Coordinates of N, CA and C in Angstrom, one line a residue:
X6 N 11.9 -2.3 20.2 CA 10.5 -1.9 20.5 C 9.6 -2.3 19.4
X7 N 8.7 -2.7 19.9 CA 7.4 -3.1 18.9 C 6.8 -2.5 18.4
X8 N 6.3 -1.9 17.1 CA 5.6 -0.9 16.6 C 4.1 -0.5 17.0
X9 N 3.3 0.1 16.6 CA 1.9 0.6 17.9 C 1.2 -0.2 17.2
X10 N 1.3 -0.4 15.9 CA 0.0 -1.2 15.5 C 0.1 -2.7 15.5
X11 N 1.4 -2.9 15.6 CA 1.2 -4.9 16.0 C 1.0 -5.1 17.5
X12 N 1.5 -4.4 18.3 CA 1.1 -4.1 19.8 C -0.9 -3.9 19.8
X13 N -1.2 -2.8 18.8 CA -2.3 -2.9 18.8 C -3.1 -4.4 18.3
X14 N -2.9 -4.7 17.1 CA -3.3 -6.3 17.0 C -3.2 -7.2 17.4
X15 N -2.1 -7.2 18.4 CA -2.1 -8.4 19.2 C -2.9 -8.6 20.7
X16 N -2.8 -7.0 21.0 CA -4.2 -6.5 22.3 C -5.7 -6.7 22.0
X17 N -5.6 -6.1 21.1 CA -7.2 -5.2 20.7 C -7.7 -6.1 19.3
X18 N -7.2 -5.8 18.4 CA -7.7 -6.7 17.3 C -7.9 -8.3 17.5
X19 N -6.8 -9.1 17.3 CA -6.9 -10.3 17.6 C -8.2 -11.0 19.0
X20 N -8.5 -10.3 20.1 CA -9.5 -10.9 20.5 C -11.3 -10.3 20.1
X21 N -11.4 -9.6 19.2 CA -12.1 -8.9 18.4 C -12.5 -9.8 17.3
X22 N -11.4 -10.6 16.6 CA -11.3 -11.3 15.3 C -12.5 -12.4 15.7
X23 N -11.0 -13.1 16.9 CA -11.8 -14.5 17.7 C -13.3 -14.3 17.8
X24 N -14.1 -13.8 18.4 CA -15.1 -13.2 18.8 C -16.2 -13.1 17.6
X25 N -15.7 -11.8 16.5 CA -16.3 -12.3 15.6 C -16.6 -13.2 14.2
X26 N -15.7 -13.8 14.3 CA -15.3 -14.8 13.2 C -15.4 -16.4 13.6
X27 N -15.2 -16.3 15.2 CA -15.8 -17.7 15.9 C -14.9 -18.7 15.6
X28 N -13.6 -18.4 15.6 CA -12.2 -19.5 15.7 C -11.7 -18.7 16.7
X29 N -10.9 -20.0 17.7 CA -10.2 -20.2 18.7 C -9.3 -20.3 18.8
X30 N -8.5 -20.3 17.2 CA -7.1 -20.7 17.1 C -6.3 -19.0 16.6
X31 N -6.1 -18.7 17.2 CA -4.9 -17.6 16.8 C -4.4 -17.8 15.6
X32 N -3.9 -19.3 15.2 CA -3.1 -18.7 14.0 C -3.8 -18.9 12.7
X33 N -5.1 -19.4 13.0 CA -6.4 -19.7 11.8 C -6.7 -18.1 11.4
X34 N -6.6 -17.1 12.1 CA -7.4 -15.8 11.9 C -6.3 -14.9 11.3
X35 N -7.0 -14.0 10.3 CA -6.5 -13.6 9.5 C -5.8 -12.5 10.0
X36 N -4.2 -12.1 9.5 CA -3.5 -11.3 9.7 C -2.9 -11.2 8.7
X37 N -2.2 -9.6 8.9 CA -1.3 -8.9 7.6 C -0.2 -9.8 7.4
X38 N 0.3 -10.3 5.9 CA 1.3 -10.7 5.9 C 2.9 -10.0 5.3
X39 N 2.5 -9.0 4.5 CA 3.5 -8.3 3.6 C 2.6 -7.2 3.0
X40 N 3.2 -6.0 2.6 CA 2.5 -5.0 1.9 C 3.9 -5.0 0.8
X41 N 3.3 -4.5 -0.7 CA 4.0 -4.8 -1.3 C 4.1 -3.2 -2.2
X42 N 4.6 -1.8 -2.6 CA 4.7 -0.7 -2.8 C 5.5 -0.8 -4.0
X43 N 4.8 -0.6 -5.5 CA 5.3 -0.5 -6.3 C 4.5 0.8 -6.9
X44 N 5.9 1.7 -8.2 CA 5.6 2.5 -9.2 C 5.8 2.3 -10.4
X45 N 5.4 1.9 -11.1 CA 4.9 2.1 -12.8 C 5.8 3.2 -13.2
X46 N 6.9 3.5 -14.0 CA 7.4 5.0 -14.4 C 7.2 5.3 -15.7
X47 N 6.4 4.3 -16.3 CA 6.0 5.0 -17.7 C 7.0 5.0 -19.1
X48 N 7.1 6.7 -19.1 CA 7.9 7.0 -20.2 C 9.3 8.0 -19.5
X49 N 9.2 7.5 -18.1 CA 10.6 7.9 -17.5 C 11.2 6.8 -17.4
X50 N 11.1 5.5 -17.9 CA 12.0 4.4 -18.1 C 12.8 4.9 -18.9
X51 N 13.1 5.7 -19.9 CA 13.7 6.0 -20.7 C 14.8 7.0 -20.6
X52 N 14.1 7.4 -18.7 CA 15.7 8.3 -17.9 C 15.9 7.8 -16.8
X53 N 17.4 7.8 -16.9 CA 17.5 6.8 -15.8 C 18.0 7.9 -14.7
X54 N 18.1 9.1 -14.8 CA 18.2 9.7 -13.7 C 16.5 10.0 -12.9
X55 N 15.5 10.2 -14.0 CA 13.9 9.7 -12.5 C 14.2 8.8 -12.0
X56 N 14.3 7.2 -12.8 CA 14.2 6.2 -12.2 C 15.0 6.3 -10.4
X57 N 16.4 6.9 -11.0 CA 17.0 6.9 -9.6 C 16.0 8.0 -8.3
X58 N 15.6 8.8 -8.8 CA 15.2 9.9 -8.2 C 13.5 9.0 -7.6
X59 N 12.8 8.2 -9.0 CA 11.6 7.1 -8.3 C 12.0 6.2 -7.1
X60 N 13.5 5.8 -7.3 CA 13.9 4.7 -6.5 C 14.2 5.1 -5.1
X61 N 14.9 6.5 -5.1 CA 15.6 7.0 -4.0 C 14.2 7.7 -2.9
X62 N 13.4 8.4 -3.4 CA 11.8 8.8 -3.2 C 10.9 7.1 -2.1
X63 N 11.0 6.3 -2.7 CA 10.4 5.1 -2.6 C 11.1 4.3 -1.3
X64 N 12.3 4.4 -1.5 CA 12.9 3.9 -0.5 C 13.2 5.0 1.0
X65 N 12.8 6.0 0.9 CA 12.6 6.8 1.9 C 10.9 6.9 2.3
X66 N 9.6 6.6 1.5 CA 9.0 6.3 1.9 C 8.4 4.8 3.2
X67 N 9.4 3.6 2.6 CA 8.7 2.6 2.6 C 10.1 2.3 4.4
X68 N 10.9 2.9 4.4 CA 12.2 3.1 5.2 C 13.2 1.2 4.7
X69 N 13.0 1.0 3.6 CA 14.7 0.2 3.2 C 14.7 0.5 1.9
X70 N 15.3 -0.2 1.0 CA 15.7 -0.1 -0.3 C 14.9 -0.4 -1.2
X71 N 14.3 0.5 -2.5 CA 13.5 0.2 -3.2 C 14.4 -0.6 -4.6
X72 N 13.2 -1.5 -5.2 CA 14.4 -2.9 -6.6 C 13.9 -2.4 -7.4
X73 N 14.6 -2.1 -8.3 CA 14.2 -1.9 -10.2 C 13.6 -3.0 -10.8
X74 N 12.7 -2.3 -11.2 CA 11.7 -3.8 -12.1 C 12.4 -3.7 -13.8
X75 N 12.2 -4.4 -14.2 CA 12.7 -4.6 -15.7 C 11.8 -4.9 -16.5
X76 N 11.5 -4.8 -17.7 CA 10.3 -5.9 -18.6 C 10.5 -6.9 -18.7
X77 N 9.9 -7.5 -18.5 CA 10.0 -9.0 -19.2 C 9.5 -9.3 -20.6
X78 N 9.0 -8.5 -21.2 CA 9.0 -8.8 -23.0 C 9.0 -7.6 -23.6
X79 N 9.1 -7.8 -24.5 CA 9.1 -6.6 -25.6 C 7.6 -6.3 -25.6
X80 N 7.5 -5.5 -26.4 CA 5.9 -4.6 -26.5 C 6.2 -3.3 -27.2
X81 N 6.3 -4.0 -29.0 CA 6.2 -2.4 -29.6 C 5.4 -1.5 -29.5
X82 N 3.9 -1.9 -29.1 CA 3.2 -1.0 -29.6 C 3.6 0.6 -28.8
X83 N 4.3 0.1 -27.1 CA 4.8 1.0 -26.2 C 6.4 0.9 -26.6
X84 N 7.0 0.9 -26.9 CA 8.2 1.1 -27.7 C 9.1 0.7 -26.4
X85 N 8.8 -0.5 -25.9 CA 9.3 -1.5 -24.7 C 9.9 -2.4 -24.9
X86 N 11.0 -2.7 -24.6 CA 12.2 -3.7 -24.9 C 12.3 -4.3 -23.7
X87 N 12.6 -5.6 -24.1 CA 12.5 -6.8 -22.6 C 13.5 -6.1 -22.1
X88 N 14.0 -6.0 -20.8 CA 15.3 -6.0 -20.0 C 15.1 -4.3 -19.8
X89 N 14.5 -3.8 -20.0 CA 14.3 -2.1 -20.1 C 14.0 -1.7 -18.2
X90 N 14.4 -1.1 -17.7 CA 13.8 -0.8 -16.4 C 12.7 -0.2 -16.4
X91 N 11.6 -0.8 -15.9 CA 10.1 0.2 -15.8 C 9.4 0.3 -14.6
X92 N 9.9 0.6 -13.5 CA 9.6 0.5 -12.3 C 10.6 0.3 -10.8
X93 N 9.8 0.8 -10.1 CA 10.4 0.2 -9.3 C 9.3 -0.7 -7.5
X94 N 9.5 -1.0 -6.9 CA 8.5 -1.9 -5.8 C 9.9 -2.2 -4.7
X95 N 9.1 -1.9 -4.0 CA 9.8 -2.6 -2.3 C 8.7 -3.5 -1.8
X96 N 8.9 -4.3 -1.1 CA 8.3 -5.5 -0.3 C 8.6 -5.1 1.3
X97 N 7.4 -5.1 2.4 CA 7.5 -4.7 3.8 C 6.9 -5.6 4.3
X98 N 7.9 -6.7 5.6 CA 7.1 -7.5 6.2 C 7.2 -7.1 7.5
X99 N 7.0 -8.1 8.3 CA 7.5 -7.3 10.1 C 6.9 -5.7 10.8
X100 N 7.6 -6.0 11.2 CA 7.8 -4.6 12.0 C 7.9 -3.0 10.8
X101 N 8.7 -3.6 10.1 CA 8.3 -2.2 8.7 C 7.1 -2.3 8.4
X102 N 6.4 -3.0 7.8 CA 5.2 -3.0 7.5 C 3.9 -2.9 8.4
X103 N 4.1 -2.6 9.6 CA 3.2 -2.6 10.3 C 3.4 -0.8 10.9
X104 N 4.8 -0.3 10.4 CA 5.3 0.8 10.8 C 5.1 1.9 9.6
X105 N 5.2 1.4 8.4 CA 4.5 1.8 7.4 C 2.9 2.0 7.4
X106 N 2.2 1.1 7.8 CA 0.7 1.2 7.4 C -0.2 2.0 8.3
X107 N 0.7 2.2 9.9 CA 0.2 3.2 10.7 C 0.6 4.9 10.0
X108 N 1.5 4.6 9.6 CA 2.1 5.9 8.9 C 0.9 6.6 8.0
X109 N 0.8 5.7 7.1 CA -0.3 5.5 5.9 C -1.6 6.1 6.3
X110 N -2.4 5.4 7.1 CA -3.7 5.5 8.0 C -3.2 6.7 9.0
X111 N -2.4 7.2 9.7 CA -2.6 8.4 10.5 C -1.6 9.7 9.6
X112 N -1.1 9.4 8.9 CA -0.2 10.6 8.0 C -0.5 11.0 6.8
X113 N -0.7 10.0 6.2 CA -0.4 10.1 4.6 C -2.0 10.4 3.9
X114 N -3.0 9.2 4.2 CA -4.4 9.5 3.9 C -5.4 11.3 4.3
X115 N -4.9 11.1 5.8 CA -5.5 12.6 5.9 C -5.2 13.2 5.1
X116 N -4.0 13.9 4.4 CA -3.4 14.2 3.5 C -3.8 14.8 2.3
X117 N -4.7 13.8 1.9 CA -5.1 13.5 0.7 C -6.2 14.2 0.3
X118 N -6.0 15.0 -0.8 CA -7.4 15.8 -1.5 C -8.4 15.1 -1.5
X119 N -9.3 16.0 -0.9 CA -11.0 15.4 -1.2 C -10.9 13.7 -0.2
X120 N -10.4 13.8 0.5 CA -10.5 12.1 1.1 C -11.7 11.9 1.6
X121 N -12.3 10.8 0.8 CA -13.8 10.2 1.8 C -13.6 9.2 2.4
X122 N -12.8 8.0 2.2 CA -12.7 6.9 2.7 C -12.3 6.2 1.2
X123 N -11.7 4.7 1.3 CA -10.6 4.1 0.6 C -12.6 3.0 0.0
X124 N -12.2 3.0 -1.3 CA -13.0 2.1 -2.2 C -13.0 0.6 -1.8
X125 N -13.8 -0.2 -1.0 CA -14.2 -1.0 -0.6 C -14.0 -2.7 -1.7
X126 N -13.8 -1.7 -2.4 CA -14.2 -2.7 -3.9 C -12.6 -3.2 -4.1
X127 N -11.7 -2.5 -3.1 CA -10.2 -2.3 -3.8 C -9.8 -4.2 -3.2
X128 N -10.8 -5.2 -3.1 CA -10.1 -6.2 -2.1 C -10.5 -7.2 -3.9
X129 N -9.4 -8.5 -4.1 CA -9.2 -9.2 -4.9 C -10.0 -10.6 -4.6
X130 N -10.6 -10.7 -3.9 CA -11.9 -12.0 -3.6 C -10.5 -13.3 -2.8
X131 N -9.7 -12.7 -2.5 CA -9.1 -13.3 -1.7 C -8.6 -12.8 -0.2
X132 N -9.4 -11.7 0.1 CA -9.1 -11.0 1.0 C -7.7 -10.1 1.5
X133 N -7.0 -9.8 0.1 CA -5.7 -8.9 -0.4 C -6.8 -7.3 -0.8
X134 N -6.0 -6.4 0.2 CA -6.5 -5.1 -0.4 C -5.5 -4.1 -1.4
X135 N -5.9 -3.8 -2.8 CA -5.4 -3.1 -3.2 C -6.0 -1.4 -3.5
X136 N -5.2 -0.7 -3.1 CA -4.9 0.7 -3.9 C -4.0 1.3 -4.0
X137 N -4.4 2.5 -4.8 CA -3.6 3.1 -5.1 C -3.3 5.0 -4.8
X138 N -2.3 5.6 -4.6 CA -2.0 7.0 -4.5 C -2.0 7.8 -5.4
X139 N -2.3 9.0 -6.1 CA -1.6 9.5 -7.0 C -0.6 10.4 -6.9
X140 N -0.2 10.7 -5.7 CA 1.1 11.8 -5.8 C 1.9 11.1 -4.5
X141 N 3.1 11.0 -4.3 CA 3.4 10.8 -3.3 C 3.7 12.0 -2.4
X142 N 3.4 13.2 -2.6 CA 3.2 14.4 -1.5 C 2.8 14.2 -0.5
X143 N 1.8 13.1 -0.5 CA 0.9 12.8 1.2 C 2.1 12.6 2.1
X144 N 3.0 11.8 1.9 CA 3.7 11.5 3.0 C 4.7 12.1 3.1
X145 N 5.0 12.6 4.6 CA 5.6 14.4 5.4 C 7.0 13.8 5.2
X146 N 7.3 12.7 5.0 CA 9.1 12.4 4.9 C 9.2 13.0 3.3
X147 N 8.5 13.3 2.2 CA 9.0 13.2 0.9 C 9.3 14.7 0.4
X148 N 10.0 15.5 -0.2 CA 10.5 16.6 0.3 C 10.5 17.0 -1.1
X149 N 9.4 18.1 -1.8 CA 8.9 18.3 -2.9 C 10.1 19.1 -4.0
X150 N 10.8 19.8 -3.5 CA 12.1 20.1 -3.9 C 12.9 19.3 -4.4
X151 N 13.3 18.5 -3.4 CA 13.9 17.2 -3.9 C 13.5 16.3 -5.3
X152 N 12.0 15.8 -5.3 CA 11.6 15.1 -6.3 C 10.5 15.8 -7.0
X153 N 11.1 17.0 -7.3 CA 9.8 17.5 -8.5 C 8.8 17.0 -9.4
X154 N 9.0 15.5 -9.6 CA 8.1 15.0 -10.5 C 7.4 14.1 -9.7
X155 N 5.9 14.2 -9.9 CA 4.4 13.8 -9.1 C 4.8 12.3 -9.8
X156 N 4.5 11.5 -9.1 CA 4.7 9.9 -9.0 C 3.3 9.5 -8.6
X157 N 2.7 8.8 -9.3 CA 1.8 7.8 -8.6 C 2.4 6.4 -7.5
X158 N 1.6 5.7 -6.7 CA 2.2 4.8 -6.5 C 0.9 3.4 -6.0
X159 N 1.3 2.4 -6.5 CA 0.2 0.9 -6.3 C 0.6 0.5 -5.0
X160 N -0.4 0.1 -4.0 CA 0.1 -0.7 -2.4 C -0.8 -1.5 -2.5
X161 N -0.4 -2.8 -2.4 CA -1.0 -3.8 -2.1 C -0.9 -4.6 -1.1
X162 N -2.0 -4.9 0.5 CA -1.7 -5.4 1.4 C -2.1 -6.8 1.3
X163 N -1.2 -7.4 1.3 CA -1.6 -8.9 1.1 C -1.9 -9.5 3.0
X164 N -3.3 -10.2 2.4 CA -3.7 -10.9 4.2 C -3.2 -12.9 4.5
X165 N -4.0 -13.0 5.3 CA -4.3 -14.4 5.3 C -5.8 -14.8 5.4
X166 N -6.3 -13.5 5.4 CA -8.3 -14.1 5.4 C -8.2 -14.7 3.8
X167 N -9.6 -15.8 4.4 CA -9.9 -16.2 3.4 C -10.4 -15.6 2.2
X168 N -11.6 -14.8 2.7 CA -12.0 -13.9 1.9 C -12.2 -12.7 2.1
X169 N -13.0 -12.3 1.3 CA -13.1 -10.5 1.3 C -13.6 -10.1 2.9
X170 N -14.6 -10.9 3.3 CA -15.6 -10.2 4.3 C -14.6 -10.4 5.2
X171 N -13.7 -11.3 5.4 CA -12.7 -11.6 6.5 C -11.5 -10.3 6.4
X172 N -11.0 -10.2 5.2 CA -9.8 -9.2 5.1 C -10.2 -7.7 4.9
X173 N -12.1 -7.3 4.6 CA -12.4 -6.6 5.4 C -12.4 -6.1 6.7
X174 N -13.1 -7.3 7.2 CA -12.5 -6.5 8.7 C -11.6 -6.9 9.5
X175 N -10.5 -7.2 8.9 CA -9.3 -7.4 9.6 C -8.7 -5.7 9.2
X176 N -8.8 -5.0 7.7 CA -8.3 -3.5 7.8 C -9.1 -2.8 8.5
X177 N -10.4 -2.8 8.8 CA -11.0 -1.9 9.4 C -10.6 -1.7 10.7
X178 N -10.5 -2.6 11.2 CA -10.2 -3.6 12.8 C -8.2 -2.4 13.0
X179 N -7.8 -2.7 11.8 CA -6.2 -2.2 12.0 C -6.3 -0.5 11.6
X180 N -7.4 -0.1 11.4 CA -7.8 1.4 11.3 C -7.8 1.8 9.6
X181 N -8.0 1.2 8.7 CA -7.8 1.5 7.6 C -9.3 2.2 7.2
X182 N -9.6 3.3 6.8 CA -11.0 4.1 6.5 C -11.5 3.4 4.9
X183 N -12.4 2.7 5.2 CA -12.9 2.2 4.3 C -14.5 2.8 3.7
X184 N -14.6 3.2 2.8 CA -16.1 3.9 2.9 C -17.2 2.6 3.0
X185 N -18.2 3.1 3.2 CA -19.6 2.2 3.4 C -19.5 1.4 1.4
X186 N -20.3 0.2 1.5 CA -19.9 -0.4 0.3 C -21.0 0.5 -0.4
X187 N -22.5 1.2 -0.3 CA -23.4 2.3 -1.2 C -22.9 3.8 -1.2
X188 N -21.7 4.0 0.1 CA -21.4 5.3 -0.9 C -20.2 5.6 -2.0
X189 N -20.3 6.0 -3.0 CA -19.3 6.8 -4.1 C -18.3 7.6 -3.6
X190 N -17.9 8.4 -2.4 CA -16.9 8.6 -1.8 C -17.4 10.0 -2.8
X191 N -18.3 10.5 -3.2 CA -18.8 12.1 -3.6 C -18.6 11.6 -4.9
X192 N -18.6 10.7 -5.8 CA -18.3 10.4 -7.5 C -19.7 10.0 -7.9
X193 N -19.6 10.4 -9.1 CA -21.0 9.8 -9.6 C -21.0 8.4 -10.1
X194 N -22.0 8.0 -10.2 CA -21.5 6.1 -10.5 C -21.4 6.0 -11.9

């Protein structure tokens, strides 16, 4: 069974794109390629029972197996040794990733203290959107008992638009709440 939101972009989005973007070719117009979900663990690299507990957390959000990141160099000033585990990231293509980011947009965001809509500014001038979470509580699979310790987490949806205004509204288009680019989402500037 095909998940609701590539069923949706292949109905509804995709002749939307054509239309406003004024290519004819399906595979010229910009679509999701991979979302990529990584955590930073700090100064819990230094236990390896969080790490397990970041890893195990992560891979029940993302639904496969989350991979230990390691350092790649030393860095006294953070008392970091190459080969040290500091993280962990899962990679979602397919059908997970498109089963994830409905999740995301109809579960996880509402969720979210004070939500106004997702910072506009979060796109890399290559039409890749990044943000970020601060707890993983938003999402109803993660079981507070279980992982007592508040985790931030980085998502990064990588596209194929060229640029921003394109991989703008290719998230808008797939329901992602983006605020207007003048408002602050209630922050002062």
């Amino acid at each position: 069974m095909q998940p609701r939101l590539r069923t949706k972009y292949e109905n509804e989005v995709l002749p939307e794109l054509k239309q406003e973007i004024g290519r004819d070719n399906p595979h010229a117009l910009p679509k999701l390629k991979k979302i990529v979900i990584s955590m930073g663990l700090g100064e819990a690299s230094r236990d390896s029972k969080l790490i397990d507990q970041a890893q195990d957390m992560l891979s029940i959000i993302a639904g496969q197996k989350a991979a230990r990141r390691k350092a790649t160099k030393s860095i006294s000033q953070f008392r970091l040794r190459e080969g040290t585990e500091v993280g962990v990231m899962v990679t979602l293509r397919g059908a997970r990733m498109y089963e994830f980011l409905d999740r995301l947009v109809a579960l996880a965001l509402p969720r979210v203290r004070d939500f106004r809509g997702l910072n506009p500014k979060g796109f890399d001038g290559a039409g890749n959107f990044n943000m970020g979470l601060n707890e993983q509580y938003v999402f109803p699979e993660v079981d507070p008992d279980r992982f007592p310790n508040q985790q931030g987490m980085n998502i990064v949806m990588v596209t194929t638009a060229q640029n921003d205004d394109e991989g703008r509204l290719l998230m808008r288009k797939l329901g992602l709440p983006l605020r207007k680019p003048g408002d602050t989402g209630g922050r002062r500037k």
